[in-house]
Structure formats: C-alpha cells, structure tokens
C-alpha positions in Angstrom: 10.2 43.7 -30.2 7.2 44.1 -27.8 5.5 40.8 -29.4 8.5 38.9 -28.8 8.6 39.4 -24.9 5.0 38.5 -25.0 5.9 35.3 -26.6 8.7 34.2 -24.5 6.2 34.9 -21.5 3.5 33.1 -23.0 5.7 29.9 -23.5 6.8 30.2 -19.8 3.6 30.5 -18.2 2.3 27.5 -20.2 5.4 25.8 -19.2 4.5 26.6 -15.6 1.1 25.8 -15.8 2.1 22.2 -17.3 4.5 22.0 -14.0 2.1 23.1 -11.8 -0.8 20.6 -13.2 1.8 17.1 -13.4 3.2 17.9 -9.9 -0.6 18.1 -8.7 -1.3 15.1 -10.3 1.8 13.5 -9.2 1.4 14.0 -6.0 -2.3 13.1 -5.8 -1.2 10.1 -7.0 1.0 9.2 -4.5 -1.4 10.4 -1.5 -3.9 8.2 -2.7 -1.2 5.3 -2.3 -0.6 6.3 0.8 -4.0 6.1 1.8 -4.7 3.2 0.4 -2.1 1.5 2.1 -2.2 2.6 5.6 -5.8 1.3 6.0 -3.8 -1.9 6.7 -0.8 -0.8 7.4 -1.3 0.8 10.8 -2.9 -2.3 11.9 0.3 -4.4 10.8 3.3 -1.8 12.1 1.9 -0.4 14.9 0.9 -3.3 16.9 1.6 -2.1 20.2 -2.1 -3.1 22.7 -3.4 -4.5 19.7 -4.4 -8.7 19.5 -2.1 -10.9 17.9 -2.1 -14.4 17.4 -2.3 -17.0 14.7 -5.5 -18.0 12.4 -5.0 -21.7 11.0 -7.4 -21.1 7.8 -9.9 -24.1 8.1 -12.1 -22.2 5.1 -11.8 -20.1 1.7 -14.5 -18.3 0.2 -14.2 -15.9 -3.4 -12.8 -12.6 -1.8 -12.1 -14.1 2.2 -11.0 -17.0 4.4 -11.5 -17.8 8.2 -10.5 -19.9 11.0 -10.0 -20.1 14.3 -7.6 -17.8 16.1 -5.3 -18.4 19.1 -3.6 -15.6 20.9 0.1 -14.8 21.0 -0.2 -11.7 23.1 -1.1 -10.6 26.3 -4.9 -10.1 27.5 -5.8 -11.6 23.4 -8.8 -14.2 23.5 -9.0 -17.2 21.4 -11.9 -16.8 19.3 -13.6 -19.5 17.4 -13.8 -17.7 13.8 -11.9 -14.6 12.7 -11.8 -13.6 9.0 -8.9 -12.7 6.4 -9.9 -10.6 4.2 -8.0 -10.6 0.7 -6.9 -14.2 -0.3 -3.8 -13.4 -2.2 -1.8 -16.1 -1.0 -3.7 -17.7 1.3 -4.1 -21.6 1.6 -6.7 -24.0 3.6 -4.9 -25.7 6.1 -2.0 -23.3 6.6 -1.4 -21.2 9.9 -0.7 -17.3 9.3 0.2 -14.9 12.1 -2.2 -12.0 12.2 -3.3 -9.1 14.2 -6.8 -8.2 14.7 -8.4 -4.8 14.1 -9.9 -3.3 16.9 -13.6 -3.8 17.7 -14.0 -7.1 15.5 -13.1 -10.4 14.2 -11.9 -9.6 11.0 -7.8 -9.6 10.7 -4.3 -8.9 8.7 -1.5 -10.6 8.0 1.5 -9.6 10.2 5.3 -9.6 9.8 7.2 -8.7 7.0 4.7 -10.6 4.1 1.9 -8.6 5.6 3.6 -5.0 6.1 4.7 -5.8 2.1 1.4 -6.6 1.3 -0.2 -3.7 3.0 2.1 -1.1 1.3 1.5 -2.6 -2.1 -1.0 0.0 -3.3 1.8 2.3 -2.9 4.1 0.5 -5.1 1.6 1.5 -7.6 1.0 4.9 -6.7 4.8 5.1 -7.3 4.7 3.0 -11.1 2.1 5.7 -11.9 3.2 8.7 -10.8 6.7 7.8 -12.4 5.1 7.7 -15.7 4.0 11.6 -14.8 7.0 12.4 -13.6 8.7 11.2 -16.5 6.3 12.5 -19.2 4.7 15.7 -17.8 7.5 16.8 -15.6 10.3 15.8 -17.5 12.4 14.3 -14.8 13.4 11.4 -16.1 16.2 10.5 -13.4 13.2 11.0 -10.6 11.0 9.4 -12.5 13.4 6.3 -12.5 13.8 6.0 -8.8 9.9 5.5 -8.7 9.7 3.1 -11.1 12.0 1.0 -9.6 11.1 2.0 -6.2 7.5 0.9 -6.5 8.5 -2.0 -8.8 10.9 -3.1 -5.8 8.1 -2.8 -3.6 5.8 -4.9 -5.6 8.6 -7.5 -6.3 9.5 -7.7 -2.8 5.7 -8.3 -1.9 5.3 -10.9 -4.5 8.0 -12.7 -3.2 7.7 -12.6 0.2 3.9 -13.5 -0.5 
C-alpha cells in the first residue's frame, strides 16, 4: 500500500510542476507582448502635452519614411522632416496623423490604425500563449478566448491598416 501513495504523489507533483512551468511560460509570454507594445503605445493613447500634427510622407526608404510635419496642437512646431518608422502601410504622397515622441523627430501613427498597430505584438503574445494554454495547461476554453482574442486584434489591425 505504501508504494501506492507514493505514486499518486509522484503523478501530482509532476502534474504541478507541468502547471507551474506552462503558466510561467504563459505568462512570460504575454508580458513580453505587453512590453513590446507599449513602446508605442504610450506615445499613441496617452497624448496629453505631447506634439501632434500630420506628416505628408514626401519619401520611403527599406524600414522608414519621412516628411514634413505640421502641427495640430497647441505650442507643436512645424518641422521640416520627421521620420515614421515601420512602413506597414505607409504610401508616398499620403498624409497620416501622428504624434511625436518626446526629444526627437522621429513619430507614430495616431488614432485608431495606430493604437491597433501599436498593440499588435500583443495579439501575438496572445496566439502564442494560447497554444500553451491549450497544450500545457489544458484549458482549452481559455485557450480559445486568446486565440481569438489576439486573432481579433491582428484582424482588426490589418484592416484598419
């Protein structure tokens, strides 16, 4: 009888163990999307004493494009050049409202295609850490509303993009 309580406490400390290890990963996962994302993101939601304006894109190069910015808020200065970095969706010619980060010409997209496109390493995050949920957790239900969650987010992104 004794080896039999052994084994039953064997099986449910490896089953903890395998809990303990997904959820760490799982959650590493998604704090690393979170990260990622509010690099950007704090420059596009929280826009309060920060420059806005638009940037009419007058040149693209591989991985950014630039043109000449005009102010839309209070106490901004037009500035002959300010860079976008990231050229997903991004066309000569075209006019994009932005906000500038602090201490430099370089600057994001704003409104809703550019808070989308700032959270979209999150909607990753989420796509991954589903498929831990759903395989080393075994929450498949939880593991659903982040897939479709972060699949949303992407989609949502893609279109408003």
């Amino acid at each position: 009888m004794p080896s039999a309580v052994r084994s039953s406490r064997g099986s449910s400390a490896l089953r903890f163990g395998r809990f303990a290890a997904m959820g760490a990963v799982a959650v590493l996962i998604l704090i690393a999307g979170v990260w990622a994302s509010w690099g950007t993101a704090q420059h596009v939601m929280l826009t309060k004493g920060r420059e806005r304006g638009t940037v009419e894109v007058t040149r693209c190069a591989e991985d950014a494009c630039e043109g000449p910015f005009r102010p839309l808020s209070p106490g901004s200065q037009p500035r002959a050049t300010v860079v976008l970095g990231g050229t997903v969706a991004v066309e000569e010619g075209r006019t994009y409202t932005v906000v500038l980060k602090p201490g430099g010409a370089e600057a994001v997209r704003s409104g809703p295609a550019g808070v989308l496109y700032a959270w979209v390493p999150l909607g990753g995050a989420l796509l991954l850490a589903s498929v831990v949920v759903a395989g080393g957790l075994l929450r498949t239900r939880a593991a659903w509303v982040m897939a479709l969650a972060g699949a949303g987010l992407l989609t949502a992104a893609f279109v408003a993009l």
